[in-house]
mmCIF file of C-alpha atoms in Angstrom:
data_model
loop_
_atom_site.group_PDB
_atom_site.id
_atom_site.type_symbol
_atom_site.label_atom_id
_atom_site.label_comp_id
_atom_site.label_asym_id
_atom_site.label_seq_id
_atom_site.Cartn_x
_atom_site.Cartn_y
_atom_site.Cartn_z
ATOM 1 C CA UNK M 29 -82.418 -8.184 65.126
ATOM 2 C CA UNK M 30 -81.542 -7.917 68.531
ATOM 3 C CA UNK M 31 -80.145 -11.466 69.229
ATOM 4 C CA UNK M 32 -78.047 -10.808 66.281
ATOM 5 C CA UNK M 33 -76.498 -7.579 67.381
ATOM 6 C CA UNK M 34 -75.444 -9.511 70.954
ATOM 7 C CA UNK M 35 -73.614 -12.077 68.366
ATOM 8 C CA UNK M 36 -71.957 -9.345 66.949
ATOM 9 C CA UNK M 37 -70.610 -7.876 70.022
ATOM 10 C CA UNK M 38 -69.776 -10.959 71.523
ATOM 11 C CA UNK M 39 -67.527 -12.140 68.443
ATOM 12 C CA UNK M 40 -66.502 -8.715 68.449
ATOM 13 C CA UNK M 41 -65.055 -9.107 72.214
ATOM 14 C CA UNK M 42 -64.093 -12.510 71.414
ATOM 15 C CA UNK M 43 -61.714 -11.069 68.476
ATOM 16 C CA UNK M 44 -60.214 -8.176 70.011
ATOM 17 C CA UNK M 45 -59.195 -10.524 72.790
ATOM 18 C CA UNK M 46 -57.241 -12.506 70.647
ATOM 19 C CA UNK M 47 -54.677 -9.621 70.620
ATOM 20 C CA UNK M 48 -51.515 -9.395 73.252
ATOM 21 C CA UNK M 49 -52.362 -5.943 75.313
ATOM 22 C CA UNK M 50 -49.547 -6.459 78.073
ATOM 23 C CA UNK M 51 -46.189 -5.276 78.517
ATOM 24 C CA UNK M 52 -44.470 -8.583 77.115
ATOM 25 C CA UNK M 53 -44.564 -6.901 73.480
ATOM 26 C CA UNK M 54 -42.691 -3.622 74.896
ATOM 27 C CA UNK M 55 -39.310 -3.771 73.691
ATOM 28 C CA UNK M 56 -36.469 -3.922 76.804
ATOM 29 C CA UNK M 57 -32.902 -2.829 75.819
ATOM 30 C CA UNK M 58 -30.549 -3.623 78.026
ATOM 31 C CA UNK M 59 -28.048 -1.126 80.161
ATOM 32 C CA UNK M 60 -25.007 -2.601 78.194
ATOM 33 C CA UNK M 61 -27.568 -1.409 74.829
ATOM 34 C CA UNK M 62 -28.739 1.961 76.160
ATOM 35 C CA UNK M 63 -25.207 2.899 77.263
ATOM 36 C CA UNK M 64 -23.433 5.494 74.764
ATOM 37 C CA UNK M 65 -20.231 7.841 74.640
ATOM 38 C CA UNK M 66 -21.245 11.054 76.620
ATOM 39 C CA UNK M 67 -18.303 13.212 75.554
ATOM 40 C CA UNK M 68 -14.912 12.830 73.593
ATOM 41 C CA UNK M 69 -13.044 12.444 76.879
ATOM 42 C CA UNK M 70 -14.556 9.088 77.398
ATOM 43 C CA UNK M 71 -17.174 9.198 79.776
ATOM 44 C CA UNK M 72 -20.012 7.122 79.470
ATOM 45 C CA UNK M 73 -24.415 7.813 79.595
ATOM 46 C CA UNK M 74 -26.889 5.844 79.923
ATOM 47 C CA UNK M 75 -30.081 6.452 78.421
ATOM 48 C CA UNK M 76 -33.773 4.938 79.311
ATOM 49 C CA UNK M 77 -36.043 3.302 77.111
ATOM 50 C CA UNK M 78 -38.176 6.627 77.096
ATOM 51 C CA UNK M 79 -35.682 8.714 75.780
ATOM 52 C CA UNK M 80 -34.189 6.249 73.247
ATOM 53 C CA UNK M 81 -38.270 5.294 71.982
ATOM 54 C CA UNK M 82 -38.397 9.128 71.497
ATOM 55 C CA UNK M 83 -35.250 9.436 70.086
ATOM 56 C CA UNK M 84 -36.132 6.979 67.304
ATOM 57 C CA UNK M 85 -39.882 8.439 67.105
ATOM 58 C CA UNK M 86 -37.990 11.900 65.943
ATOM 59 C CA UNK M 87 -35.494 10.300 63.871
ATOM 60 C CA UNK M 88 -38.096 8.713 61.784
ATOM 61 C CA UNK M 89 -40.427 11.541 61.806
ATOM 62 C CA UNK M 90 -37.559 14.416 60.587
ATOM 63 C CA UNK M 91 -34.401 12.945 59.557
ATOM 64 C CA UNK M 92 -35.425 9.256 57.600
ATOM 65 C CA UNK M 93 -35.810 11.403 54.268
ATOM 66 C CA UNK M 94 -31.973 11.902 54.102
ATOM 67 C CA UNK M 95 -30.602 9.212 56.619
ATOM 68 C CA UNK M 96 -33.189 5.974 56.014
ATOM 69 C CA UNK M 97 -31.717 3.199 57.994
ATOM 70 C CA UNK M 98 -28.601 5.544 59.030
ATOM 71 C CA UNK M 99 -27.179 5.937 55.398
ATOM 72 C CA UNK M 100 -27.110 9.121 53.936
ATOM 73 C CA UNK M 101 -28.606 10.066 50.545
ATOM 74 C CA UNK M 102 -26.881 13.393 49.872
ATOM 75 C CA UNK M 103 -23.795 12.026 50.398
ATOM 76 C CA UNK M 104 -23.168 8.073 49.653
ATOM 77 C CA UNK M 105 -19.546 7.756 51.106
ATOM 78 C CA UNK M 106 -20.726 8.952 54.836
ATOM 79 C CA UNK M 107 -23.198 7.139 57.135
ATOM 80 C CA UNK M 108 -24.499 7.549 60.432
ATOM 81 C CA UNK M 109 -22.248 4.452 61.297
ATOM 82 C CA UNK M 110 -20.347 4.398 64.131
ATOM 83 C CA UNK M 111 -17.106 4.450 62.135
ATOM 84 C CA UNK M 112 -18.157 7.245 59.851
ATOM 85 C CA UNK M 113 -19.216 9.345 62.904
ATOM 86 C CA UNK M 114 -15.903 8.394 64.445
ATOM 87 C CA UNK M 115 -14.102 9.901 61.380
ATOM 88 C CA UNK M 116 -15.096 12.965 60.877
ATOM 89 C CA UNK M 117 -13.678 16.347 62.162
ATOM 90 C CA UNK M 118 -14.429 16.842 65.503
ATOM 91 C CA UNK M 119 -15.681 13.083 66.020
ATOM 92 C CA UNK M 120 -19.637 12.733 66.137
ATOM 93 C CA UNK M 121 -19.467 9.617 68.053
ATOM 94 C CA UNK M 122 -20.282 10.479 70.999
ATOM 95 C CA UNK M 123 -24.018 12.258 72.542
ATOM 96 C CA UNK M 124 -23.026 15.865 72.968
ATOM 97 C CA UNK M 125 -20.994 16.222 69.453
ATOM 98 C CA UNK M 126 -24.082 15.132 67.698
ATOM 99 C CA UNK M 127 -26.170 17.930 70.044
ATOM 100 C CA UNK M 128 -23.578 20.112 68.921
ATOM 101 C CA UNK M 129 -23.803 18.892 65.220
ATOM 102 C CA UNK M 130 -27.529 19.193 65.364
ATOM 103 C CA UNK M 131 -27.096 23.007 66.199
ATOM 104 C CA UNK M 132 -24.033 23.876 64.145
ATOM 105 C CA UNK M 133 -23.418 21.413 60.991
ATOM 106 C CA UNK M 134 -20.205 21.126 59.613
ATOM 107 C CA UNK M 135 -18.368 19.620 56.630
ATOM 108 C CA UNK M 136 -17.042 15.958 57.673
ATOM 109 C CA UNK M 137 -13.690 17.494 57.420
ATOM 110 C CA UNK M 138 -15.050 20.344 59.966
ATOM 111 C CA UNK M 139 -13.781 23.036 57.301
ATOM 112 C CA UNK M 140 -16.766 24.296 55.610
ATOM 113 C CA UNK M 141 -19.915 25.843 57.704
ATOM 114 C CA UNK M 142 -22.906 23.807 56.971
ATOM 115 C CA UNK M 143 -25.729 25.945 58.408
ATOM 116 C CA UNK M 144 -27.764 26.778 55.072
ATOM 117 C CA UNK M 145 -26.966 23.307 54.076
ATOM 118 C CA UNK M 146 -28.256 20.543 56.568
ATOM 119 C CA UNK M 147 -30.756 20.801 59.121
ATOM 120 C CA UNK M 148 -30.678 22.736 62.212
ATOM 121 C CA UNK M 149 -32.068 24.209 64.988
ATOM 122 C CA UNK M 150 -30.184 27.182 64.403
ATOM 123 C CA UNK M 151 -32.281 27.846 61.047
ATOM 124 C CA UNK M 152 -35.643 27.044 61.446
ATOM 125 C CA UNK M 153 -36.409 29.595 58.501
ATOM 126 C CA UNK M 154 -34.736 27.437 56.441
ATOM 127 C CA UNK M 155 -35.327 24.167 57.976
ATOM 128 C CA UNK M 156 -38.524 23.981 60.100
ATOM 129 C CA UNK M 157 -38.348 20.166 61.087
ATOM 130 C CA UNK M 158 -35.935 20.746 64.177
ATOM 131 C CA UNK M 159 -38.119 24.290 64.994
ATOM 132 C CA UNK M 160 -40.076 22.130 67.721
ATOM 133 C CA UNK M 161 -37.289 20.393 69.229
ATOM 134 C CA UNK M 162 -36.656 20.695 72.509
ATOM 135 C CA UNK M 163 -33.006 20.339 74.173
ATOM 136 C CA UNK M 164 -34.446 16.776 75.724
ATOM 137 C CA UNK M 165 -35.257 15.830 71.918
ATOM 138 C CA UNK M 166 -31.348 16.349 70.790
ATOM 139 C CA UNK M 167 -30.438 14.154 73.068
ATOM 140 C CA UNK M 168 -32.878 11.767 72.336
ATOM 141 C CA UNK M 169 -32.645 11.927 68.656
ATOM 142 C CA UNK M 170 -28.595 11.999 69.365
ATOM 143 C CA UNK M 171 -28.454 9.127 71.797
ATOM 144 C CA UNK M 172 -30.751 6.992 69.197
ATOM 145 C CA UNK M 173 -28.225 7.118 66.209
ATOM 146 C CA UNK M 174 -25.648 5.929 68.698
ATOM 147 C CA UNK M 175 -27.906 3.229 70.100
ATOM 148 C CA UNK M 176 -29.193 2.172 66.290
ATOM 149 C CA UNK M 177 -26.178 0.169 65.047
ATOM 150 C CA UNK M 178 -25.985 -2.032 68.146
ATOM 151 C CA UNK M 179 -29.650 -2.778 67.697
ATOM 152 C CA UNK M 180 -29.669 -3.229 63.876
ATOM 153 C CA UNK M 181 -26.124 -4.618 61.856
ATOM 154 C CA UNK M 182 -26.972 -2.726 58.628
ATOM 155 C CA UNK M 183 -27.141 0.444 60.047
ATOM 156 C CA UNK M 184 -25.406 2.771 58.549
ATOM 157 C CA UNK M 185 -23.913 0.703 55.924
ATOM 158 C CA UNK M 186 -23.380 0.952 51.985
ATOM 159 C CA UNK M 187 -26.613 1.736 50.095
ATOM 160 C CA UNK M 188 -24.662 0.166 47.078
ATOM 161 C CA UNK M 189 -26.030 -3.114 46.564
#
C-alpha cells in the first residue's frame, strides 16, 4: 500500500513537471503595440502589459455580452474598430474619449444622451457591471479596445458572414 502511494506521487511530480511554469508563456507586447492615442490633439500613451492584461480581463468580464470580439450586437453597423471609433461624434479613438464615453454615452452621431441606454458608471442603478470600476480600470478597459485590433485583424469587423 505504501510503495504504491510513493508511485503515485512520484508520477504525480513527474506529470506536473511536464508543464512550462516560467515566464516564456507570458505574453510581451511591444512599445510600438502598447502605444495608443491619448487625446484628440494627437498626443501619444503608452500603456504596460499590467494595465492592458487588466484592461482585457474587464473587457471580457463586463462588456463581451454586447461587444464579443469588438463587434457590437445592439447595433450591427458600428464596431469597436478603429475606424468606427474614429467616426463617430466626438471621435472615440483615442484613451480619454472612451473614459469619457464610459461615463457619459452618447449616440454615434453625439445627438442623443445615452445614459439609460448603455452602460455606465454614471448609473450603476441601472447598470451595476461598471459600479466597481475604478478610474485605473477605464483606462485599462479604454486603452485595451485601442490595443485589440493591432493584436487581433478581425476585431471589430462585420459579424455578417
Amino acid at each position: 500500500m505504501v510503495k504504491r502511494f510513493i508511485l503515485m506521487a512520484i508520477a504525480a511530480v513527474f506529470f506536473f513537471l511536464q508543464f512550462p511554469i516560467h515566464d516564456a508563456t507570458a505574453l510581451e507586447l511591444t512599445e510600438k503595440t502598447r502605444t495608443v492615442p491619448l487625446a484628440e490633439d494627437g498626443e501619444k500613451t503608452t500603456l504596460d502589459n499590467q494595465q492592458i492584461a487588466n484592461g482585457q480581463k474587464l473587457f471580457i468580464r463586463e462588456c463581451t455580452q454586447c461587444h464579443l470580439q469588438g463587434k457590437t450586437k445592439t447595433n450591427n453597423n458600428v464596431s469597436l474598430g478603429l475606424e468606427d471609433l474614429a467616426g463617430a461624434e466626438p471621435p472615440r479613438d483615442n484613451l480619454l474619449a472612451i473614459v469619457d464615453y464610459l461615463r457619459q454615452p452618447t449616440s454615434y452621431d453625439g445627438e442623443d444622451d445615452y445614459t439609460e441606454f448603455h452602460v455606465n458608471v454614471n448609473r450603476s442603478d441601472l447598470y451595476p457591471e461598471l459600479r466597481d470600476f475604478t478610474e485605473e480600470d477605464l483606462y485599462d478597459v479604454s486603452g485595451y479596445v485601442l490595443v485589440a485590433p493591432k493584436l487581433d485583424s478581425y476585431w471589430g469587423g462585420s459579424i455578417y458572414f
